């Protein structure tokens, strides 16, 4: 049975809701603040809630943030491949969500920023597993090289999914050039796709992105409330989103990615998987917090509601 093997970073989010960011040197009062497990946890929670067993391959630290992260992972049924790293605590991210639902992140890396060949050697990879790679992982000197060597050693049947993230431009080109030919799935937002391809518009970026990816690789480019675009062997196709009242966009992309991978692992076509992912992301933005992905039943209910309206 397929699993999601997550090689990224689980951190802790300090999520704060406010009207608008202060100017430099200014001060504002937040409406609320709460600690959550975040980062890679969001993708794994989304996949786990939609039927795909998830395993966290990254490090987790010793301290209050590591304890919080492990508690959340265990509560979701997500497995951990490594013991506690006694050297440092898990990292933290301040996630600021404005009234517009736009969010801003400030992160401090902890134990999750490292990963060795010895860490990865403990992982038993099955032929139909999905290995998730985060662009953030390629920014860490003590993680990128051993991770890339391990990925390139995987059997051809193992699916490799890549989410480049907002710091894509900071990833060393040689790392990207080595990783891209091994990809089976690219998932990003439209800004990341445009940046990667140096394209002025999303419609320009789609064919340029396809040209950079190996034959047979599926690319999914999220376009906010409009939904997403899927590119596969049948060409490029828009997949419509779902109209909702957004209150917090934090974690919406992660919900989309986790449900997309879970649906592909369950045998859905890329288009049908993207439809499920769009529904999950739509539900996620109606809730505050980073890990607000719905479960399978909620996704099915929203899809059924829209199908009924169309009938």
Coordinates of C-alpha atoms in Angstrom, one line a residue:
X1 CA 0.0 0.0 0.0
X2 CA 1.3 3.4 -1.0
X3 CA 2.6 5.9 1.7
X4 CA 3.6 9.5 1.7
X5 CA 7.3 9.8 2.8
X6 CA 7.8 13.5 3.7
X7 CA 11.4 14.7 3.6
X8 CA 10.6 18.3 4.5
X9 CA 10.5 20.2 7.7
X10 CA 7.9 20.0 10.5
X11 CA 8.1 23.2 12.6
X12 CA 5.8 25.1 15.0
X13 CA 3.8 28.0 13.9
X14 CA 3.0 31.0 16.1
X15 CA -0.1 32.1 14.2
X16 CA -1.4 35.6 14.8
X17 CA -4.4 37.3 13.2
X18 CA -4.3 41.1 12.7
X19 CA -6.0 43.7 10.5
X20 CA -2.8 44.7 8.6
X21 CA 1.0 44.5 9.1
X22 CA 2.6 47.4 10.8
X23 CA 5.1 49.6 9.0
X24 CA 8.8 49.0 9.8
X25 CA 9.4 49.9 13.4
X26 CA 5.7 50.1 14.2
X27 CA 3.4 48.1 16.4
X28 CA -0.1 46.6 16.1
X29 CA -2.3 44.5 18.3
X30 CA -3.2 41.0 17.1
X31 CA -6.7 39.7 17.5
X32 CA -5.5 36.3 18.7
X33 CA -2.4 34.1 18.8
X34 CA -1.9 30.3 19.1
X35 CA 0.9 27.7 18.6
X36 CA 0.3 25.0 16.0
X37 CA 2.4 22.3 14.4
X38 CA 3.1 23.6 10.9
X39 CA 5.4 23.4 7.9
X40 CA 5.5 19.9 6.5
X41 CA 2.9 18.8 9.1
X42 CA 0.2 20.5 7.1
X43 CA 0.8 18.4 4.0
X44 CA 1.1 15.1 5.9
X45 CA -2.1 15.9 7.9
X46 CA -4.0 16.6 4.7
X47 CA -2.8 13.3 3.1
X48 CA -3.5 11.3 6.3
X49 CA -7.0 12.7 6.6
X50 CA -7.6 11.6 3.1
X51 CA -6.5 8.0 3.4
X52 CA -2.8 8.1 2.7
X53 CA -0.5 6.9 5.5
X54 CA 2.2 9.5 6.0
X55 CA 5.7 9.1 7.5
X56 CA 7.9 12.0 8.6
X57 CA 11.5 11.4 7.6
X58 CA 12.8 14.7 9.0
X59 CA 14.4 15.5 12.4
X60 CA 12.5 16.8 15.4
X61 CA 14.1 18.5 18.3
X62 CA 14.3 18.3 22.1
X63 CA 12.3 21.0 23.8
X64 CA 8.9 22.6 24.0
X65 CA 8.5 23.0 20.2
X66 CA 9.6 19.5 19.5
X67 CA 7.2 18.1 22.1
X68 CA 4.3 20.1 20.5
X69 CA 5.2 18.9 17.0
X70 CA 5.4 15.2 18.1
X71 CA 2.1 15.5 19.9
X72 CA 0.4 16.8 16.7
X73 CA 2.1 14.1 14.6
X74 CA 1.0 11.3 16.9
X75 CA -2.6 12.7 17.1
X76 CA -2.9 12.5 13.3
X77 CA -1.5 9.0 13.2
X78 CA 1.6 10.2 11.3
X79 CA 4.6 7.9 11.8
X80 CA 8.2 9.2 12.6
X81 CA 11.3 7.5 11.2
X82 CA 13.8 9.2 13.5
X83 CA 14.3 9.5 17.3
X84 CA 14.5 12.9 19.0
X85 CA 17.5 15.0 18.1
X86 CA 19.0 16.0 21.4
X87 CA 21.1 18.8 19.9
X88 CA 18.5 21.5 19.5
X89 CA 14.7 22.2 19.5
X90 CA 12.3 22.2 16.6
X91 CA 12.2 25.5 14.7
X92 CA 9.4 28.0 14.9
X93 CA 7.6 30.3 12.4
X94 CA 5.6 33.4 13.1
X95 CA 2.7 33.3 10.7
X96 CA 0.9 36.7 10.4
X97 CA -2.6 36.6 8.7
X98 CA -4.1 39.9 7.7
X99 CA -7.8 40.7 7.4
X100 CA -7.5 40.2 3.6
X101 CA -6.5 36.5 4.4
X102 CA -3.0 37.2 3.1
X103 CA -0.2 35.8 5.2
X104 CA 3.4 36.6 6.0
X105 CA 6.0 34.2 7.5
X106 CA 9.1 34.7 9.6
X107 CA 10.9 31.5 10.3
X108 CA 13.8 30.3 12.5
X109 CA 15.2 26.9 11.7
X110 CA 15.9 24.2 14.3
X111 CA 16.7 20.5 14.3
X112 CA 14.6 20.0 11.2
X113 CA 17.3 21.9 9.1
X114 CA 19.6 18.9 9.2
X115 CA 19.4 15.4 7.7
X116 CA 22.2 12.9 7.1
X117 CA 22.7 9.9 4.8
X118 CA 22.6 7.8 7.9
X119 CA 19.1 9.2 8.8
X120 CA 17.9 8.3 5.3
X121 CA 19.5 4.9 5.3
X122 CA 17.0 3.9 8.0
X123 CA 14.0 4.4 5.6
X124 CA 12.5 1.3 3.9
X125 CA 11.0 2.7 0.7
X126 CA 8.2 0.7 -1.0
X127 CA 7.8 0.6 -4.8
X128 CA 4.6 2.6 -4.9
X129 CA 5.5 5.2 -2.2
X130 CA 5.3 9.0 -2.8
X131 CA 8.3 10.9 -1.7
X132 CA 7.6 14.6 -1.0
X133 CA 10.5 17.0 -1.4
X134 CA 10.3 20.6 -0.2
X135 CA 12.2 23.4 -1.8
X136 CA 13.1 24.6 1.7
X137 CA 15.1 21.3 2.2
X138 CA 17.4 22.3 -0.7
X139 CA 18.3 25.6 1.1
X140 CA 19.9 23.8 4.0
X141 CA 23.6 22.9 3.5
X142 CA 23.5 20.0 5.9
X143 CA 20.4 18.5 4.3
X144 CA 20.4 19.2 0.5
X145 CA 23.3 17.0 -0.7
X146 CA 22.5 13.8 1.2
X147 CA 18.8 14.2 0.5
X148 CA 19.4 14.6 -3.3
X149 CA 21.8 11.6 -3.4
X150 CA 19.1 9.5 -1.7
X151 CA 16.3 10.6 -4.0
X152 CA 18.4 9.9 -7.1
X153 CA 19.1 6.4 -5.7
X154 CA 15.4 5.5 -5.4
X155 CA 13.9 2.8 -7.6
X156 CA 12.1 4.1 -10.8
X157 CA 8.7 3.1 -9.5
X158 CA 8.9 5.4 -6.5
X159 CA 6.9 8.7 -7.2
X160 CA 8.8 11.9 -6.4
X161 CA 6.8 15.1 -5.8
X162 CA 8.4 18.5 -5.5
X163 CA 6.9 21.6 -4.0
X164 CA 9.5 24.4 -4.6
X165 CA 8.1 26.9 -2.1
X166 CA 8.4 30.7 -2.1
X167 CA 12.2 30.7 -1.8
X168 CA 12.7 28.9 -5.1
X169 CA 15.0 31.6 -6.4
X170 CA 17.4 31.0 -3.6
X171 CA 17.9 27.3 -4.4
X172 CA 21.3 26.5 -6.0
X173 CA 20.7 25.9 -9.8
X174 CA 22.8 22.7 -9.8
X175 CA 20.5 21.2 -7.1
X176 CA 17.4 21.9 -9.2
X177 CA 19.0 20.6 -12.4
X178 CA 19.9 17.4 -10.7
X179 CA 16.4 16.9 -9.1
X180 CA 14.1 17.9 -12.0
X181 CA 14.7 14.8 -14.2
X182 CA 13.6 12.5 -11.4
X183 CA 10.3 14.2 -10.7
X184 CA 6.9 12.6 -11.2
X185 CA 4.9 15.6 -9.8
X186 CA 5.5 19.3 -9.6
X187 CA 3.1 21.3 -7.4
X188 CA 3.4 25.0 -6.9
X189 CA 1.5 28.3 -6.9
X190 CA 1.4 30.5 -9.9
X191 CA 3.9 33.0 -8.6
X192 CA 6.5 30.2 -8.1
X193 CA 5.8 28.9 -11.6
X194 CA 6.2 32.3 -13.2
X195 CA 9.4 33.0 -11.2
X196 CA 10.9 29.6 -12.1
X197 CA 10.2 30.1 -15.8
X198 CA 10.8 33.9 -15.9
X199 CA 7.4 34.2 -17.5
X200 CA 5.2 37.4 -17.4
X201 CA 1.9 35.5 -17.0
X202 CA 0.7 32.1 -15.8
X203 CA -0.4 31.1 -19.4
X204 CA 3.2 31.8 -20.5
X205 CA 4.6 29.8 -17.6
X206 CA 2.7 26.6 -18.2
X207 CA 4.4 25.5 -21.4
X208 CA 7.7 26.8 -20.2
X209 CA 7.4 24.7 -17.0
X210 CA 6.4 21.6 -19.0
X211 CA 9.5 22.1 -21.1
X212 CA 11.7 22.0 -18.0
X213 CA 10.2 18.8 -16.6
X214 CA 10.7 15.2 -17.7
X215 CA 8.3 13.5 -20.0
X216 CA 5.4 12.0 -18.0
X217 CA 5.8 14.4 -15.1
X218 CA 2.5 15.9 -14.0
X219 CA 2.6 19.6 -13.0
X220 CA -0.1 21.3 -10.9
X221 CA 0.0 25.1 -10.6
X222 CA -2.4 26.6 -8.1
X223 CA -4.1 29.8 -9.1
X224 CA -5.9 30.9 -5.8
X225 CA -9.7 31.0 -5.9
X226 CA -9.7 30.2 -9.6
X227 CA -8.5 26.7 -8.9
X228 CA -5.4 25.3 -10.6
X229 CA -3.9 24.2 -13.9
X230 CA -2.9 20.6 -14.6
X231 CA -0.3 19.7 -17.2
X232 CA 0.2 16.1 -18.2
X233 CA 0.5 13.9 -21.3
X234 CA -2.9 15.2 -22.5
X235 CA -1.7 18.9 -22.4
X236 CA -2.7 21.8 -20.1
X237 CA -6.1 22.0 -18.6
X238 CA -7.7 24.4 -16.0
X239 CA -9.5 22.8 -13.1
X240 CA -12.1 25.2 -11.6
X241 CA -12.0 26.2 -7.9
X242 CA -14.9 26.4 -5.4
X243 CA -16.4 29.7 -4.3
X244 CA -16.1 30.2 -0.5
X245 CA -15.6 33.0 2.0
X246 CA -11.9 32.9 2.8
X247 CA -10.8 33.9 6.3
X248 CA -7.2 32.5 6.4
X249 CA -5.1 31.3 3.5
X250 CA -2.4 29.9 5.7
X251 CA -1.9 26.2 4.8
X252 CA -4.3 26.2 1.8
X253 CA -1.5 25.2 -0.6
X254 CA -0.4 22.5 1.8
X255 CA -3.9 21.1 2.0
X256 CA -4.1 21.1 -1.8
X257 CA -0.8 19.3 -2.1
X258 CA -1.6 16.7 0.5
X259 CA -5.0 15.8 -0.9
X260 CA -3.6 15.9 -4.5
X261 CA -1.0 13.3 -3.6
X262 CA -3.5 11.2 -1.6
X263 CA -5.9 11.2 -4.6
X264 CA -3.2 10.2 -7.0
X265 CA -2.1 7.4 -4.7
X266 CA -5.7 6.2 -4.6
X267 CA -5.8 5.9 -8.3
X268 CA -7.5 9.1 -9.4
X269 CA -6.5 10.7 -12.7
X270 CA -4.6 14.0 -12.4
X271 CA -7.7 16.0 -13.3
X272 CA -9.9 14.3 -10.8
X273 CA -7.2 14.4 -8.1
X274 CA -6.9 18.2 -8.7
X275 CA -10.6 18.6 -8.4
X276 CA -10.5 17.0 -5.0
X277 CA -7.5 19.1 -4.1
X278 CA -9.3 22.3 -5.1
X279 CA -12.2 21.3 -2.9
X280 CA -9.9 20.7 0.1
X281 CA -8.1 24.0 -0.3
X282 CA -11.5 25.8 -0.6
X283 CA -12.6 24.3 2.7
X284 CA -9.2 25.0 4.3
X285 CA -9.4 28.7 3.8
X286 CA -12.7 29.0 5.6
X287 CA -11.0 28.0 8.8
X288 CA -8.3 29.7 10.9
X289 CA -5.0 28.0 11.4
X290 CA -2.3 26.2 9.3
X291 CA -3.4 22.6 9.3
X292 CA -7.1 23.0 8.4
X293 CA -7.3 20.4 5.6
X294 CA -10.7 18.5 5.6
X295 CA -11.0 14.8 5.6
X296 CA -12.3 12.6 2.7
X297 CA -16.0 12.8 3.8
X298 CA -15.9 16.6 3.8
X299 CA -14.3 16.7 0.4
X300 CA -16.9 14.3 -1.0
X301 CA -19.7 16.4 0.6
X302 CA -18.5 19.6 -1.1
X303 CA -18.1 17.8 -4.5
X304 CA -21.5 16.3 -4.1
X305 CA -23.0 19.7 -3.3
X306 CA -21.6 21.3 -6.4
X307 CA -22.6 18.3 -8.6
X308 CA -26.1 18.7 -7.3
X309 CA -26.2 22.4 -8.0
X310 CA -25.0 21.8 -11.6
X311 CA -27.7 19.2 -12.1

